[in-house]
Amino acid sequence: MRIVIIGGVAGGMSAATRLRRLSEENEIIVLEKGPFVSFANCGLPYYLGGEITDWQQLVLKTPADLHQRFNLDVRINHRVTAVDLTQQKLTIKTPDGIKQLHYDRLLLSPGASPIVPRMPGVDLTQRQFVLRGIPDLKKIVTALKQNNLKKIAVIGGGAIGIEVTEALLRQGDQVSLIEAQDQILAPFDLEMTAPLTAELRKHGAKLHLASKVTRILADNTLVLENNQQVASQAIIFALGVRPDTAIFQQAGLKTAVDGSLLVDEHYQTSAENVYAVGDAILTKNQLTQQAQPFRLASPANRQGRQVADAIMGLKRKNQGNIGTSIVRVFSQAAAQTGLNEKQLKKMGRNYRCLHLRGNSHVTYFPGAAAIKLKLLFDSENGAILGAQATGQSGIARRIDVLATAIKGHLTVNDLPELELSYSPPFGLAKDPVNLAGYAAQNVLEGLSDNLQWYELAKYQAAGAYLLDVREPVEIQQNGAYPQAHNLPLDSLRDHLAELPTKRLIITACQSGQRSYLAERILRNHGFQVKNLDGGWLTYHDGMTQKLGKA
Amino acid sequence: MRIVIIGGVAGGMSAATRLRRLSEENEIIVLEKGPFVSFANCGLPYYLGGEITDWQQLVLKTPADLHQRFNLDVRINHRVTAVDLTQQKLTIKTPDGIKQLHYDRLLLSPGASPIVPRMPGVDLTQRQFVLRGIPDLKKIVTALKQNNLKKIAVIGGGAIGIEVTEALLRQGDQVSLIEAQDQILAPFDLEMTAPLTAELRKHGAKLHLASKVTRILADNTLVLENNQQVASQAIIFALGVRPDTAIFQQAGLKTAVDGSLLVDEHYQTSAENVYAVGDAILTKNQLTQQAQPFRLASPANRQGRQVADAIMGLKRKNQGNIGTSIVRVFSQAAAQTGLNEKQLKKMGRNYRCLHLRGNSHVTYFPGAAAIKLKLLFDSENGAILGAQATGQSGIARRIDVLATAIKGHLTVNDLPELELSYSPPFGLAKDPVNLAGYAAQNVLEGLSDNLQWYELAKYQAAGAYLLDVREPVEIQQNGAYPQAHNLPLDSLRDHLAELPTKRLIITACQSGQRSYLAERILRNHGFQVKNLDGGWLTYHDGMTQKLGKA
């Protein structure tokens, strides 16, 4: 039979090669609207930043390669303009004119297109760009170089916006990053973005958070909502993408409100013999059971392979996603998996949260780097709901372990049981993931109770007594909590009589660990206590980010 | 009540601090036979090698620290010489003479002692050493330095032996490593140790595998079983450890054949009010359900905490272990989790095996390092039984994910579903762990069938036709399989008529991936085919190691 695949990147190409491995008999035709197939989308910013020096490295396979090895018929610069679902026929704009093509099975992997905002002054011919493919990349590089443009505005602080910002800063450009939300990188919670925001600013980025662009002047100067002007010679829009599904909607395929194609768990669309994968579909969020887009490379590749199995009648279905991502911000890595606190709040889910400051490996071995880890879990059964981490080393590893734990339906009670690689150059006998499990278990079992950085003022207003158990010198060096009383942990037992017996005591320290010990001492002496989760590090990150000072 | 803990490292100290956090009321006495508590056992070789420059960094806590923060009564240089289980009383040799001490609860965390072999010439006063504690470390460093000893023999190629060998090589010493087995690092399978053996030799180690020392001459020259002499000025025994339980056996506690204390799942020994943790006990192997020692830092620490909970009546039990470890061999890391192939064979378990050559991150981004990954799984249900990996980067991460997968009872069918951190500097859209899952799934579902490197000769002798699908230039560069026919993959479809239809065809290539494609093409054309798992890389590693040439 003839299987036609629309879209020759990630999902489409994974499907094509798997289809060939499953059978030598089918005719497999891949139609790609652009000049390249099988290129490394995710690598584009790193070419812009000069870390990848040859753009051809981003082209993983050519049509000729794919023909020779997989007997695929790959047609580039072929744009499908209409789909006749009844006749099973495509209309295609090709370099040789309009053509028709019959299909027995049709796989849609059209991807998504960058969103270009509607506002006065937007004009993609006027040194304003998006970055989705190699042609976009070439356009940007050529324009910046030929015109010696050094003052660039990036609009949108998601992963692509951050990667592009870093890339341009690496090239010595002056970069303004404008983001409508009060934080960059939406998959992370506010306080977790503080080290990343600080890292960008350290490298010269001018960040405008909670800022909306309202129009663009003729010289590409941006005008923000507050009438502030941001001078820029060139603009890159990094406002996310929308599924590239207009012609399929026109053909009659069912889509969601956002234009995403609706598919069943075998990737079949609303039409017989028509399947879809990748950025253009919704999949089930395994943690919420709701359909949503996961526009990431890994799911697209997986779906491509799985749909090939489905088309060939193998037992395979789309199990959904939890969403895991990582982004580099100069020397910092930031990774996350599952749900964040913002989402959990919005859902009204009963969750608990903890922040932990760990290390990539034992501190007595050279090169250990700090890890800031946030863990979210169900208040009742301890199910792991999400995790976020930042730091210079060991970040992907911890988030990968936690992502695997979520997939395995582990609870926080299982985290201490994880046996992770340990020897001094590589880890810790008690890994941050183990420690997070212990801390969460303490909360679940009532040995500890915490409050979050954004709740401190509320508790204090309600009469809580804030006890900072750090050493005075640490407070001087790092900063003081508002209206805090100080009693260093190691002298706490000698001063119990000075503490209020009828008020809630909030113990606090630098990272939340010593204050937990203080909490235990005080609880064991009958005091009513909560621990300030994550200590000064988290409180300071949250407050500075909230106040726009990060 | 009075809780007495024997042993102030890892398990013992984790128990002591947790006990204090659970209650302020108990008297907690820690008796440590040596001069240090809470020291970093695992860090010793790195001080020897000069990477850790101050041995005091290895002492994590002093008795004074522990008293001040945890109100613990820590007594160093206190060696328990007798236990009266009926009277609940200890006899202790202290710096102030013999003393008696009553306990309400007793926790044994005595650890294990290095094995000193019995053979002519062994004398620990004659520049022959073991390495278990800081005093051992000081003795070695002083002796080597003062006498300018540069020619050292390390006996035993386990993790400690390898770490000590590397440490001495880093100091410019000439090191001979003698190992009775035909490979170093017993937790790994033979072929997986080849890159590590090669790395040691590259840095100047003289390896004597499958070699037994029979006696030691007066000048510390070793005499091997084959009468070969290995000149050395000093000897370090790294032959493993045995539990330090003689006095507890004498007291009447039940032990296993190897001297390990027998405990129930709440860590209680055969005596009431007496508990034990750490290197001195056996725990259940979660993959075999058999009791065995897991003498590793992580389990000891976990057990210490858990036994504190058990003593204080919290619901907590020892769930057993799978065993995860990592060792550095210069620029190579080697990590493993679960069971290895040798164990599975011995058990008669129905397992499948696959070798995969992946990368730490996408190859188009600078700095990607090769990963050699071995995955073992149940032939029937795909349960993950074990994994091993070697390489310069990303090793701990992949083994940690697989260890977590084992703990979550995931099967190989779940590995492709894992959503792991990906962006170009950090990973791959299809991580090696995902790819291993796909490959294993292919085997389980009958899309592919493989044979192992050590089976090739047997299959060929039985008439199989070996088809090498590499390019001729690769064969010249890397080496040729015996009696192989060559047809590069990309021309395979044009030469099908030349292949035998009545013989088993074994496809082979460099890593096993192209030969899998060849296998699929041939199977889809009706041939009977098996794929040589792991290709030339694995075959070559296995054969050179087997032949002693690695």
Short mmCIF file of C-alpha atoms in Angstrom, two decimals, chain A residues 188-499:
data_model
loop_
_atom_site.label_atom_id
_atom_site.label_comp_id
_atom_site.label_asym_id
_atom_site.label_seq_id
_atom_site.Cartn_x
_atom_site.Cartn_y
_atom_site.Cartn_z
CA PHE A 188 8.99 26.56 36.25
CA ASP A 189 7.64 28.27 39.31
CA LEU A 190 8.49 31.88 40.00
CA GLU A 191 11.10 31.34 42.71
CA MET A 192 12.86 28.62 40.72
CA THR A 193 13.50 31.05 37.86
CA ALA A 194 15.40 33.53 40.04
CA PRO A 195 18.86 31.98 39.51
CA LEU A 196 18.17 31.87 35.77
CA THR A 197 17.00 35.45 35.59
CA ALA A 198 20.08 36.47 37.57
CA GLU A 199 22.33 34.47 35.23
CA LEU A 200 20.88 36.20 32.17
CA ARG A 201 21.29 39.64 33.75
CA LYS A 202 24.84 38.76 34.81
CA HIS A 203 25.65 38.13 31.16
CA GLY A 204 24.20 41.45 30.11
CA ALA A 205 20.62 40.68 29.10
CA LYS A 206 18.14 43.48 29.74
CA LEU A 207 15.08 41.74 31.07
CA HIS A 208 11.63 43.29 30.94
CA LEU A 209 9.35 40.99 32.90
CA ALA A 210 5.61 41.53 33.27
CA SER A 211 5.97 43.69 30.19
CA LYS A 212 3.81 43.70 27.10
CA VAL A 213 4.90 45.10 23.77
CA THR A 214 2.08 47.23 22.33
CA ARG A 215 3.67 48.38 19.08
CA ILE A 216 6.86 48.47 17.11
CA LEU A 217 8.19 51.71 15.71
CA ALA A 218 9.62 52.04 12.20
CA ASP A 219 13.21 51.64 13.46
CA ASN A 220 12.19 48.48 15.37
CA THR A 221 12.12 50.24 18.73
CA LEU A 222 9.57 48.49 20.93
CA VAL A 223 6.93 50.40 22.85
CA LEU A 224 5.81 48.66 26.03
CA GLU A 225 2.44 48.93 27.74
CA ASN A 226 3.85 51.44 30.24
CA ASN A 227 5.06 53.52 27.28
CA GLN A 228 8.66 52.63 27.99
CA GLN A 229 10.63 52.34 24.77
CA VAL A 230 13.14 49.56 24.19
CA ALA A 231 15.59 50.41 21.45
CA SER A 232 16.33 47.55 19.08
CA GLN A 233 17.54 47.13 15.55
CA ALA A 234 16.15 43.68 15.03
CA ILE A 235 13.44 41.62 16.68
CA ILE A 236 13.04 37.90 17.19
CA PHE A 237 9.57 36.67 18.08
CA ALA A 238 9.69 33.67 20.43
CA LEU A 239 6.05 33.64 21.48
CA GLY A 240 5.43 29.95 21.06
CA VAL A 241 3.85 28.08 18.21
CA ARG A 242 0.47 27.07 16.90
CA PRO A 243 -0.24 23.82 15.08
CA ASP A 244 0.05 24.04 11.33
CA THR A 245 -3.27 22.43 10.62
CA ALA A 246 -5.36 24.91 8.59
CA ILE A 247 -5.65 22.73 5.46
CA PHE A 248 -6.54 19.68 7.53
CA GLN A 249 -9.26 21.62 9.30
CA GLN A 250 -10.50 22.73 5.89
CA ALA A 251 -10.49 19.11 4.79
CA GLY A 252 -12.87 18.35 7.65
CA LEU A 253 -10.63 16.79 10.29
CA LYS A 254 -11.69 17.47 13.84
CA THR A 255 -9.49 19.81 15.82
CA ALA A 256 -9.36 21.32 19.29
CA VAL A 257 -9.96 25.02 19.93
CA ASP A 258 -6.25 25.76 19.44
CA GLY A 259 -6.21 24.03 16.07
CA SER A 260 -4.55 20.84 17.31
CA LEU A 261 -5.69 17.70 15.54
CA LEU A 262 -7.75 15.34 17.67
CA VAL A 263 -6.50 11.76 17.60
CA ASP A 264 -7.43 8.58 19.42
CA GLU A 265 -4.92 6.55 21.36
CA HIS A 266 -3.82 4.88 18.12
CA TYR A 267 -3.11 8.29 16.62
CA GLN A 268 -6.05 8.03 14.27
CA THR A 269 -7.72 11.33 13.39
CA SER A 270 -11.45 11.72 12.85
CA ALA A 271 -10.97 10.37 9.31
CA GLU A 272 -10.40 6.78 8.36
CA ASN A 273 -6.83 5.93 7.29
CA VAL A 274 -5.59 9.32 8.44
CA TYR A 275 -3.22 9.54 11.39
CA ALA A 276 -1.39 12.40 13.06
CA VAL A 277 1.55 12.89 15.43
CA GLY A 278 3.88 15.54 16.81
CA ASP A 279 3.42 19.21 17.58
CA ALA A 280 0.08 19.24 15.74
CA ILE A 281 -1.79 16.91 18.12
CA LEU A 282 -2.95 16.86 21.72
CA THR A 283 -2.04 14.02 24.03
CA LYS A 284 -3.21 13.03 27.46
CA ASN A 285 -1.38 14.52 30.39
CA GLN A 286 -0.82 11.43 32.53
CA LEU A 287 -0.96 13.51 35.72
CA THR A 288 -4.21 15.36 34.98
CA GLN A 289 -5.84 12.99 32.47
CA GLN A 290 -6.56 16.07 30.35
CA ALA A 291 -5.65 16.42 26.67
CA GLN A 292 -3.03 19.08 26.06
CA PRO A 293 -0.22 19.84 23.64
CA PHE A 294 3.28 18.62 24.53
CA ARG A 295 5.33 20.29 21.84
CA LEU A 296 8.64 18.63 22.58
CA ALA A 297 11.07 16.64 20.47
CA SER A 298 10.97 13.43 22.50
CA PRO A 299 7.21 12.87 22.36
CA ALA A 300 7.18 13.67 18.62
CA ASN A 301 9.84 11.05 17.90
CA ARG A 302 8.12 8.47 20.09
CA GLN A 303 4.76 9.14 18.48
CA GLY A 304 6.26 8.76 15.01
CA ARG A 305 7.53 5.33 15.84
CA GLN A 306 4.34 4.32 17.60
CA VAL A 307 2.05 5.43 14.80
CA ALA A 308 4.07 3.31 12.38
CA ASP A 309 3.34 0.34 14.62
CA ALA A 310 -0.33 1.31 14.79
CA ILE A 311 -0.56 1.63 11.00
CA MET A 312 1.05 -1.80 10.60
CA GLY A 313 -1.32 -3.36 13.11
CA LEU A 314 1.09 -3.86 16.00
CA LYS A 315 -0.32 -3.49 19.50
CA ARG A 316 0.80 -0.01 20.42
CA LYS A 317 -0.90 3.00 21.83
CA ASN A 318 -0.23 6.52 22.90
CA GLN A 319 0.07 6.46 26.66
CA GLY A 320 0.28 10.21 27.04
CA ASN A 321 2.89 12.44 28.55
CA ILE A 322 4.09 14.06 31.72
CA GLY A 323 6.31 16.65 30.04
CA THR A 324 10.01 16.90 30.86
CA SER A 325 12.27 19.69 29.69
CA ILE A 326 15.66 21.19 30.29
CA VAL A 327 17.14 24.50 29.26
CA ARG A 328 20.62 25.89 29.59
CA VAL A 329 21.13 29.47 30.78
CA PHE A 330 24.89 29.96 30.49
CA SER A 331 26.42 27.97 33.34
CA GLN A 332 23.04 27.11 34.84
CA ALA A 333 20.84 24.22 33.83
CA ALA A 334 17.14 24.24 34.63
CA ALA A 335 15.04 21.11 34.24
CA GLN A 336 11.51 20.17 35.19
CA THR A 337 9.09 17.31 34.92
CA GLY A 338 5.39 16.90 35.54
CA LEU A 339 3.23 19.65 36.99
CA ASN A 340 4.37 22.87 38.60
CA GLU A 341 2.89 24.63 41.62
CA LYS A 342 1.07 27.19 39.50
CA GLN A 343 -0.76 24.41 37.68
CA LEU A 344 -1.55 22.54 40.89
CA LYS A 345 -2.98 25.70 42.45
CA LYS A 346 -5.10 26.38 39.39
CA MET A 347 -6.39 22.79 39.48
CA GLY A 348 -7.23 23.06 43.18
CA ARG A 349 -5.22 19.93 43.80
CA ASN A 350 -4.20 19.02 47.35
CA TYR A 351 -0.45 19.09 47.13
CA ARG A 352 2.57 19.66 49.31
CA CYS A 353 5.77 21.25 48.24
CA LEU A 354 9.33 21.18 49.36
CA HIS A 355 12.53 22.90 48.40
CA LEU A 356 15.86 21.27 48.99
CA ARG A 357 19.38 22.52 48.52
CA GLY A 358 21.63 19.61 47.67
CA ASN A 359 24.87 18.97 45.87
CA SER A 360 25.84 17.26 42.64
CA HIS A 361 28.33 15.11 44.54
CA VAL A 362 29.94 15.01 47.99
CA THR A 363 31.34 18.39 48.93
CA TYR A 364 34.66 16.97 50.09
CA PHE A 365 35.45 15.94 46.51
CA PRO A 366 36.46 18.83 44.22
CA GLY A 367 33.91 20.28 41.83
CA ALA A 368 30.68 19.75 43.73
CA ALA A 369 27.95 22.13 42.55
CA ALA A 370 24.84 23.21 44.41
CA ILE A 371 21.47 21.90 43.28
CA LYS A 372 18.20 23.65 44.04
CA LEU A 373 15.46 21.05 43.90
CA LYS A 374 11.71 21.56 44.24
CA LEU A 375 9.42 18.58 44.72
CA LEU A 376 5.62 18.62 44.49
CA PHE A 377 3.56 15.73 45.78
CA ASP A 378 0.03 14.74 46.68
CA SER A 379 -0.85 15.68 50.29
CA GLU A 380 -2.68 12.43 50.87
CA ASN A 381 -0.92 9.58 49.12
CA GLY A 382 2.47 11.14 48.43
CA ALA A 383 2.25 10.62 44.66
CA ILE A 384 4.98 12.63 42.95
CA LEU A 385 3.34 15.37 40.91
CA GLY A 386 6.29 17.34 39.64
CA ALA A 387 9.86 18.45 40.18
CA GLN A 388 12.10 21.31 39.18
CA ALA A 389 15.83 21.76 39.61
CA THR A 390 18.50 24.31 38.80
CA GLY A 391 22.25 24.32 39.16
CA GLN A 392 25.51 23.94 37.30
CA SER A 393 25.80 20.16 37.33
CA GLY A 394 23.76 17.02 37.89
CA ILE A 395 20.43 18.67 37.06
CA ALA A 396 19.31 16.46 34.15
CA ARG A 397 20.19 13.39 36.18
CA ARG A 398 17.99 14.25 39.15
CA ILE A 399 15.05 15.33 37.03
CA ASP A 400 15.39 12.20 34.88
CA VAL A 401 15.25 10.06 38.01
CA LEU A 402 12.17 11.91 39.21
CA ALA A 403 10.54 11.72 35.77
CA THR A 404 11.15 7.97 35.82
CA ALA A 405 9.71 7.81 39.33
CA ILE A 406 6.55 9.56 38.13
CA LYS A 407 6.25 7.14 35.20
CA GLY A 408 6.64 4.25 37.65
CA HIS A 409 3.92 5.70 39.90
CA LEU A 410 6.37 5.92 42.77
CA THR A 411 5.45 8.02 45.77
CA VAL A 412 7.72 10.18 47.86
CA ASN A 413 7.97 7.20 50.22
CA ASP A 414 9.83 5.35 47.49
CA LEU A 415 12.41 8.08 46.89
CA PRO A 416 14.57 7.20 49.91
CA GLU A 417 14.62 3.62 48.61
CA LEU A 418 16.16 4.58 45.28
CA GLU A 419 19.64 3.15 44.95
CA LEU A 420 21.54 5.70 42.90
CA SER A 421 25.10 5.67 41.64
CA TYR A 422 27.43 6.77 44.38
CA SER A 423 31.12 7.22 44.67
CA PRO A 424 32.70 10.56 45.66
CA PRO A 425 33.32 11.91 42.12
CA PHE A 426 29.77 11.09 41.04
CA GLY A 427 27.26 11.43 43.80
CA LEU A 428 26.30 11.19 47.43
CA ALA A 429 25.40 8.30 49.69
CA LYS A 430 22.23 10.30 50.29
CA ASP A 431 21.40 11.78 46.94
CA PRO A 432 19.31 14.99 46.81
CA VAL A 433 16.51 12.80 45.43
CA ASN A 434 16.75 10.51 48.46
CA LEU A 435 16.84 13.52 50.78
CA ALA A 436 13.82 15.05 49.11
CA GLY A 437 12.03 11.76 49.74
CA TYR A 438 12.96 11.78 53.42
CA ALA A 439 11.85 15.37 53.80
CA ALA A 440 8.57 14.71 52.01
CA GLN A 441 7.96 11.63 54.12
CA ASN A 442 8.48 13.73 57.24
CA VAL A 443 5.79 16.10 56.01
CA LEU A 444 3.40 13.31 55.03
CA GLU A 445 3.83 11.55 58.36
CA GLY A 446 3.41 14.71 60.39
CA LEU A 447 6.97 14.84 61.74
CA SER A 448 7.40 18.18 60.02
CA ASP A 449 5.12 20.82 58.65
CA ASN A 450 6.26 23.52 56.33
CA LEU A 451 5.12 26.78 54.88
CA GLN A 452 6.20 28.36 51.62
CA TRP A 453 8.18 31.54 51.09
CA TYR A 454 5.11 33.40 49.83
CA GLU A 455 3.14 32.47 52.95
CA LEU A 456 5.58 33.85 55.53
CA ALA A 457 4.18 37.38 55.68
CA LYS A 458 0.64 36.05 56.04
CA TYR A 459 1.64 33.80 58.94
CA GLN A 460 3.56 36.59 60.62
CA ALA A 461 0.61 38.93 60.26
CA ALA A 462 -1.50 36.28 61.98
CA GLY A 463 0.85 36.31 64.97
CA ALA A 464 3.47 33.67 64.21
CA TYR A 465 6.89 34.02 65.85
CA LEU A 466 9.71 33.76 63.33
CA LEU A 467 12.81 32.09 64.73
CA ASP A 468 15.93 32.32 62.58
CA VAL A 469 18.37 29.62 63.73
CA ARG A 470 21.29 30.76 61.58
CA GLU A 471 24.50 32.16 63.04
CA PRO A 472 24.52 35.96 63.29
CA VAL A 473 27.36 36.18 60.77
CA GLU A 474 25.29 34.32 58.19
CA ILE A 475 22.44 36.73 58.63
CA GLN A 476 24.78 39.67 58.12
CA GLN A 477 26.23 38.08 55.00
CA ASN A 478 23.04 36.84 53.37
CA GLY A 479 20.27 39.07 54.67
CA ALA A 480 17.71 39.04 57.44
CA TYR A 481 14.12 37.85 57.44
CA PRO A 482 11.66 40.59 58.41
CA GLN A 483 10.82 40.65 62.13
CA ALA A 484 12.83 37.58 62.94
CA HIS A 485 14.23 36.51 66.30
CA ASN A 486 17.64 34.90 66.20
CA LEU A 487 18.81 31.88 68.16
CA PRO A 488 21.52 29.79 66.51
CA LEU A 489 20.55 26.12 66.30
CA ASP A 490 23.38 24.83 68.45
CA SER A 491 22.31 26.97 71.42
CA LEU A 492 18.60 26.40 70.98
CA ARG A 493 18.26 23.77 73.71
CA ASP A 494 19.69 26.25 76.23
CA HIS A 495 17.12 28.94 75.45
CA LEU A 496 13.85 27.09 75.22
CA ALA A 497 12.44 29.02 78.15
CA GLU A 498 12.67 32.25 76.17
CA LEU A 499 10.37 31.05 73.42
#
